Amino acid sequence: MNLPNKLTMFRVILIPFFVVFLLVDITLYDKWIALAIFIVASLTDLLDGKIARKYNLVTNFGKFMDPLADKLLVCSALICLIELGTIPAWMVIVIIAREFIISGFRLIASDNGVVIAASYWGKFKTTFQIVMICLMIADLEQIGLLTDIVTWAAVALTVISLVDYLVKNKDVMKDTK
């Protein structure tokens, strides 16, 4: 278990703590603790990939668990935000549906010996989703318009990145029988 994989597992371990602090009234600072946990977990995603590539520590475990940990973190946050009445369910459905579609598409590609790397659109999408979630957790009235703009941008980038993946890799589907 190398450092990038430990960071990935740490991210997964943080998720229940994040959810509890976001949804349960324990202290006066619950949402700020949840926000801090979410930020730390998001930063581990950035770090584990950089470390794995820089020091040639890429493993099959990391290739599988890192994107899964990311999806668990973001989907957990979005589902909690529905519960809190912060984001409409349809937006979360669009975001989660995209993740399922791309995961399925990557699985089909993998079965055909094709690796589909993350695109810039996918990276922008992830960045906007993380910023959106942070803004929604902070829930500051002064930045309500900014939160709305980032939310719509995150949803738009979700759809754009889906279309980008499908168009760029349409040949993968032609090869399946």
PDB file of C-alpha atoms in Angstrom:
ATOM      1  CA  MET A   1       0.000   0.000   0.000  1.00  0.00           C
ATOM      2  CA  ASN A   2       1.906   3.024  -1.279  1.00  0.00           C
ATOM      3  CA  LEU A   3       1.297   6.682  -0.313  1.00  0.00           C
ATOM      4  CA  PRO A   4      -1.095   7.533  -3.183  1.00  0.00           C
ATOM      5  CA  ASN A   5      -3.232   4.481  -2.340  1.00  0.00           C
ATOM      6  CA  LYS A   6      -3.194   5.426   1.356  1.00  0.00           C
ATOM      7  CA  LEU A   7      -4.406   8.911   0.407  1.00  0.00           C
ATOM      8  CA  THR A   8      -7.190   7.368  -1.677  1.00  0.00           C
ATOM      9  CA  MET A   9      -8.261   5.163   1.236  1.00  0.00           C
ATOM     10  CA  PHE A  10      -8.056   8.140   3.596  1.00  0.00           C
ATOM     11  CA  ARG A  11     -10.476   9.968   1.277  1.00  0.00           C
ATOM     12  CA  VAL A  12     -12.919   7.056   1.483  1.00  0.00           C
ATOM     13  CA  ILE A  13     -12.588   6.941   5.287  1.00  0.00           C
ATOM     14  CA  LEU A  14     -13.361  10.684   5.505  1.00  0.00           C
ATOM     15  CA  ILE A  15     -16.701  10.322   3.697  1.00  0.00           C
ATOM     16  CA  PRO A  16     -18.814   9.057   6.654  1.00  0.00           C
ATOM     17  CA  PHE A  17     -17.381  11.791   8.904  1.00  0.00           C
ATOM     18  CA  PHE A  18     -18.166  14.386   6.248  1.00  0.00           C
ATOM     19  CA  VAL A  19     -21.747  13.106   5.917  1.00  0.00           C
ATOM     20  CA  VAL A  20     -22.323  13.063   9.695  1.00  0.00           C
ATOM     21  CA  PHE A  21     -21.074  16.618  10.171  1.00  0.00           C
ATOM     22  CA  LEU A  22     -23.082  17.828   7.188  1.00  0.00           C
ATOM     23  CA  LEU A  23     -26.381  16.201   8.196  1.00  0.00           C
ATOM     24  CA  VAL A  24     -26.356  15.893  11.999  1.00  0.00           C
ATOM     25  CA  ASP A  25     -26.451  18.753  14.492  1.00  0.00           C
ATOM     26  CA  ILE A  26     -23.539  18.027  16.807  1.00  0.00           C
ATOM     27  CA  THR A  27     -21.929  21.436  17.285  1.00  0.00           C
ATOM     28  CA  LEU A  28     -22.456  25.012  16.178  1.00  0.00           C
ATOM     29  CA  TYR A  29     -19.718  24.480  13.608  1.00  0.00           C
ATOM     30  CA  ASP A  30     -20.963  21.323  11.875  1.00  0.00           C
ATOM     31  CA  LYS A  31     -21.142  22.738   8.362  1.00  0.00           C
ATOM     32  CA  TRP A  32     -17.672  24.295   8.700  1.00  0.00           C
ATOM     33  CA  ILE A  33     -16.225  20.990   9.927  1.00  0.00           C
ATOM     34  CA  ALA A  34     -17.973  19.217   7.032  1.00  0.00           C
ATOM     35  CA  LEU A  35     -16.566  21.804   4.624  1.00  0.00           C
ATOM     36  CA  ALA A  36     -13.046  21.348   6.026  1.00  0.00           C
ATOM     37  CA  ILE A  37     -13.333  17.561   5.706  1.00  0.00           C
ATOM     38  CA  PHE A  38     -14.603  17.894   2.136  1.00  0.00           C
ATOM     39  CA  ILE A  39     -11.735  20.218   1.204  1.00  0.00           C
ATOM     40  CA  VAL A  40      -9.139  17.891   2.763  1.00  0.00           C
ATOM     41  CA  ALA A  41     -10.681  14.904   0.965  1.00  0.00           C
ATOM     42  CA  SER A  42     -10.708  16.822  -2.329  1.00  0.00           C
ATOM     43  CA  LEU A  43      -7.067  17.798  -1.880  1.00  0.00           C
ATOM     44  CA  THR A  44      -6.090  14.150  -1.333  1.00  0.00           C
ATOM     45  CA  ASP A  45      -7.482  13.485  -4.811  1.00  0.00           C
ATOM     46  CA  LEU A  46      -5.175  16.110  -6.258  1.00  0.00           C
ATOM     47  CA  LEU A  47      -2.187  14.857  -4.261  1.00  0.00           C
ATOM     48  CA  ASP A  48      -2.522  11.115  -4.809  1.00  0.00           C
ATOM     49  CA  GLY A  49      -2.475  11.453  -8.593  1.00  0.00           C
ATOM     50  CA  LYS A  50       0.463  13.852  -8.633  1.00  0.00           C
ATOM     51  CA  ILE A  51       2.501  11.652  -6.293  1.00  0.00           C
ATOM     52  CA  ALA A  52       1.612   8.450  -8.167  1.00  0.00           C
ATOM     53  CA  ARG A  53       2.690   9.895 -11.527  1.00  0.00           C
ATOM     54  CA  LYS A  54       5.782  11.739 -10.253  1.00  0.00           C
ATOM     55  CA  TYR A  55       7.222   8.738  -8.403  1.00  0.00           C
ATOM     56  CA  ASN A  56       5.900   6.049 -10.755  1.00  0.00           C
ATOM     57  CA  LEU A  57       3.622   4.619  -8.059  1.00  0.00           C
ATOM     58  CA  VAL A  58       0.645   3.967 -10.334  1.00  0.00           C
ATOM     59  CA  THR A  59      -1.054   0.679  -9.366  1.00  0.00           C
ATOM     60  CA  ASN A  60      -4.089  -1.266 -10.538  1.00  0.00           C
ATOM     61  CA  PHE A  61      -5.599  -0.688  -7.088  1.00  0.00           C
ATOM     62  CA  GLY A  62      -5.144   3.071  -7.526  1.00  0.00           C
ATOM     63  CA  LYS A  63      -6.529   3.033 -11.070  1.00  0.00           C
ATOM     64  CA  PHE A  64      -9.670   1.374  -9.723  1.00  0.00           C
ATOM     65  CA  MET A  65     -10.066   2.996  -6.291  1.00  0.00           C
ATOM     66  CA  ASP A  66      -9.114   6.603  -7.050  1.00  0.00           C
ATOM     67  CA  PRO A  67     -12.007   7.315  -9.433  1.00  0.00           C
ATOM     68  CA  LEU A  68     -14.341   5.282  -7.199  1.00  0.00           C
ATOM     69  CA  ALA A  69     -13.319   7.327  -4.145  1.00  0.00           C
ATOM     70  CA  ASP A  70     -13.915  10.538  -6.116  1.00  0.00           C
ATOM     71  CA  LYS A  71     -17.376   9.419  -7.168  1.00  0.00           C
ATOM     72  CA  LEU A  72     -18.240   8.327  -3.616  1.00  0.00           C
ATOM     73  CA  LEU A  73     -17.168  11.687  -2.198  1.00  0.00           C
ATOM     74  CA  VAL A  74     -18.962  13.854  -4.768  1.00  0.00           C
ATOM     75  CA  CYS A  75     -22.114  11.706  -4.903  1.00  0.00           C
ATOM     76  CA  SER A  76     -22.321  11.574  -1.095  1.00  0.00           C
ATOM     77  CA  ALA A  77     -22.028  15.352  -0.925  1.00  0.00           C
ATOM     78  CA  LEU A  78     -24.640  15.908  -3.632  1.00  0.00           C
ATOM     79  CA  ILE A  79     -27.134  13.500  -2.062  1.00  0.00           C
ATOM     80  CA  CYS A  80     -26.671  15.218   1.308  1.00  0.00           C
ATOM     81  CA  LEU A  81     -27.223  18.590  -0.357  1.00  0.00           C
ATOM     82  CA  ILE A  82     -30.542  17.323  -1.757  1.00  0.00           C
ATOM     83  CA  GLU A  83     -31.512  16.324   1.784  1.00  0.00           C
ATOM     84  CA  LEU A  84     -30.618  19.829   2.959  1.00  0.00           C
ATOM     85  CA  GLY A  85     -32.702  21.395   0.162  1.00  0.00           C
ATOM     86  CA  THR A  86     -29.641  23.078  -1.325  1.00  0.00           C
ATOM     87  CA  ILE A  87     -29.634  21.549  -4.814  1.00  0.00           C
ATOM     88  CA  PRO A  88     -32.490  20.254  -6.968  1.00  0.00           C
ATOM     89  CA  ALA A  89     -32.598  16.476  -7.341  1.00  0.00           C
ATOM     90  CA  TRP A  90     -32.683  16.701 -11.153  1.00  0.00           C
ATOM     91  CA  MET A  91     -29.244  18.340 -11.182  1.00  0.00           C
ATOM     92  CA  VAL A  92     -27.828  15.573  -9.017  1.00  0.00           C
ATOM     93  CA  ILE A  93     -29.438  12.959 -11.270  1.00  0.00           C
ATOM     94  CA  VAL A  94     -27.746  14.539 -14.318  1.00  0.00           C
ATOM     95  CA  ILE A  95     -24.366  14.545 -12.538  1.00  0.00           C
ATOM     96  CA  ILE A  96     -24.648  10.982 -11.192  1.00  0.00           C
ATOM     97  CA  ALA A  97     -26.056   9.634 -14.471  1.00  0.00           C
ATOM     98  CA  ARG A  98     -23.027  11.029 -16.297  1.00  0.00           C
ATOM     99  CA  GLU A  99     -20.730   9.198 -13.884  1.00  0.00           C
ATOM    100  CA  PHE A 100     -22.546   5.897 -14.458  1.00  0.00           C
ATOM    101  CA  ILE A 101     -22.521   6.360 -18.230  1.00  0.00           C
ATOM    102  CA  ILE A 102     -18.801   7.176 -18.348  1.00  0.00           C
ATOM    103  CA  SER A 103     -17.952   4.327 -15.957  1.00  0.00           C
ATOM    104  CA  GLY A 104     -19.881   1.890 -18.133  1.00  0.00           C
ATOM    105  CA  PHE A 105     -18.304   3.300 -21.264  1.00  0.00           C
ATOM    106  CA  ARG A 106     -14.812   2.937 -19.750  1.00  0.00           C
ATOM    107  CA  LEU A 107     -15.606  -0.660 -18.778  1.00  0.00           C
ATOM    108  CA  ILE A 108     -16.635  -1.490 -22.349  1.00  0.00           C
ATOM    109  CA  ALA A 109     -13.513   0.233 -23.668  1.00  0.00           C
ATOM    110  CA  SER A 110     -11.345  -1.662 -21.182  1.00  0.00           C
ATOM    111  CA  ASP A 111     -12.843  -4.970 -22.340  1.00  0.00           C
ATOM    112  CA  ASN A 112     -11.731  -3.971 -25.852  1.00  0.00           C
ATOM    113  CA  GLY A 113      -8.215  -3.113 -24.673  1.00  0.00           C
ATOM    114  CA  VAL A 114      -8.784   0.652 -24.893  1.00  0.00           C
ATOM    115  CA  VAL A 115      -7.949   3.003 -22.025  1.00  0.00           C
ATOM    116  CA  ILE A 116      -9.969   6.215 -21.967  1.00  0.00           C
ATOM    117  CA  ALA A 117      -7.998   8.892 -20.174  1.00  0.00           C
ATOM    118  CA  ALA A 118      -9.579  11.807 -18.357  1.00  0.00           C
ATOM    119  CA  SER A 119     -10.136  14.803 -20.634  1.00  0.00           C
ATOM    120  CA  TYR A 120      -9.756  18.478 -19.876  1.00  0.00           C
ATOM    121  CA  TRP A 121     -13.559  18.784 -19.944  1.00  0.00           C
ATOM    122  CA  GLY A 122     -13.747  16.079 -17.270  1.00  0.00           C
ATOM    123  CA  LYS A 123     -11.151  17.879 -15.151  1.00  0.00           C
ATOM    124  CA  PHE A 124     -13.013  21.198 -15.491  1.00  0.00           C
ATOM    125  CA  LYS A 125     -16.244  19.411 -14.581  1.00  0.00           C
ATOM    126  CA  THR A 126     -14.687  17.939 -11.451  1.00  0.00           C
ATOM    127  CA  THR A 127     -13.195  21.272 -10.415  1.00  0.00           C
ATOM    128  CA  PHE A 128     -16.505  23.089 -10.840  1.00  0.00           C
ATOM    129  CA  GLN A 129     -18.393  20.347  -8.978  1.00  0.00           C
ATOM    130  CA  ILE A 130     -15.984  20.568  -6.030  1.00  0.00           C
ATOM    131  CA  VAL A 131     -16.187  24.365  -5.929  1.00  0.00           C
ATOM    132  CA  MET A 132     -19.994  24.159  -6.245  1.00  0.00           C
ATOM    133  CA  ILE A 133     -20.228  21.737  -3.318  1.00  0.00           C
ATOM    134  CA  CYS A 134     -17.951  23.934  -1.184  1.00  0.00           C
ATOM    135  CA  LEU A 135     -20.036  27.025  -1.949  1.00  0.00           C
ATOM    136  CA  MET A 136     -23.259  25.164  -1.184  1.00  0.00           C
ATOM    137  CA  ILE A 137     -21.948  23.859   2.126  1.00  0.00           C
ATOM    138  CA  ALA A 138     -20.727  27.333   3.122  1.00  0.00           C
ATOM    139  CA  ASP A 139     -24.197  28.643   2.174  1.00  0.00           C
ATOM    140  CA  LEU A 140     -23.255  32.308   2.440  1.00  0.00           C
ATOM    141  CA  GLU A 141     -25.989  34.709   1.380  1.00  0.00           C
ATOM    142  CA  GLN A 142     -23.391  37.196   0.092  1.00  0.00           C
ATOM    143  CA  ILE A 143     -22.213  34.754  -2.581  1.00  0.00           C
ATOM    144  CA  GLY A 144     -25.572  33.302  -3.570  1.00  0.00           C
ATOM    145  CA  LEU A 145     -25.276  34.541  -7.154  1.00  0.00           C
ATOM    146  CA  LEU A 146     -21.762  33.099  -7.459  1.00  0.00           C
ATOM    147  CA  THR A 147     -23.030  29.765  -6.126  1.00  0.00           C
ATOM    148  CA  ASP A 148     -25.824  29.772  -8.727  1.00  0.00           C
ATOM    149  CA  ILE A 149     -23.413  30.555 -11.561  1.00  0.00           C
ATOM    150  CA  VAL A 150     -20.940  27.860 -10.488  1.00  0.00           C
ATOM    151  CA  THR A 151     -23.783  25.355 -10.092  1.00  0.00           C
ATOM    152  CA  TRP A 152     -25.100  25.949 -13.606  1.00  0.00           C
ATOM    153  CA  ALA A 153     -21.545  25.835 -14.958  1.00  0.00           C
ATOM    154  CA  ALA A 154     -20.931  22.517 -13.166  1.00  0.00           C
ATOM    155  CA  VAL A 155     -24.095  20.996 -14.640  1.00  0.00           C
ATOM    156  CA  ALA A 156     -23.254  22.330 -18.109  1.00  0.00           C
ATOM    157  CA  LEU A 157     -19.680  20.989 -17.880  1.00  0.00           C
ATOM    158  CA  THR A 158     -21.077  17.646 -16.745  1.00  0.00           C
ATOM    159  CA  VAL A 159     -23.119  17.383 -19.950  1.00  0.00           C
ATOM    160  CA  ILE A 160     -20.340  18.799 -22.152  1.00  0.00           C
ATOM    161  CA  SER A 161     -17.775  16.367 -20.744  1.00  0.00           C
ATOM    162  CA  LEU A 162     -20.182  13.460 -21.309  1.00  0.00           C
ATOM    163  CA  VAL A 163     -20.743  14.433 -24.946  1.00  0.00           C
ATOM    164  CA  ASP A 164     -16.985  14.970 -25.380  1.00  0.00           C
ATOM    165  CA  TYR A 165     -16.186  11.461 -24.070  1.00  0.00           C
ATOM    166  CA  LEU A 166     -18.836   9.834 -26.221  1.00  0.00           C
ATOM    167  CA  VAL A 167     -17.923  11.685 -29.434  1.00  0.00           C
ATOM    168  CA  LYS A 168     -14.157  11.215 -29.037  1.00  0.00           C
ATOM    169  CA  ASN A 169     -14.571   7.523 -28.267  1.00  0.00           C
ATOM    170  CA  LYS A 170     -17.523   6.561 -30.468  1.00  0.00           C
ATOM    171  CA  ASP A 171     -15.399   3.927 -32.227  1.00  0.00           C
ATOM    172  CA  VAL A 172     -15.215   1.964 -28.966  1.00  0.00           C
ATOM    173  CA  MET A 173     -18.933   1.238 -29.206  1.00  0.00           C
ATOM    174  CA  LYS A 174     -18.663   0.182 -32.865  1.00  0.00           C
ATOM    175  CA  ASP A 175     -16.196  -2.550 -31.922  1.00  0.00           C
ATOM    176  CA  THR A 176     -18.523  -4.181 -29.381  1.00  0.00           C
ATOM    177  CA  LYS A 177     -20.656  -7.155 -30.339  1.00  0.00           C
TER     178      LYS A 177
END
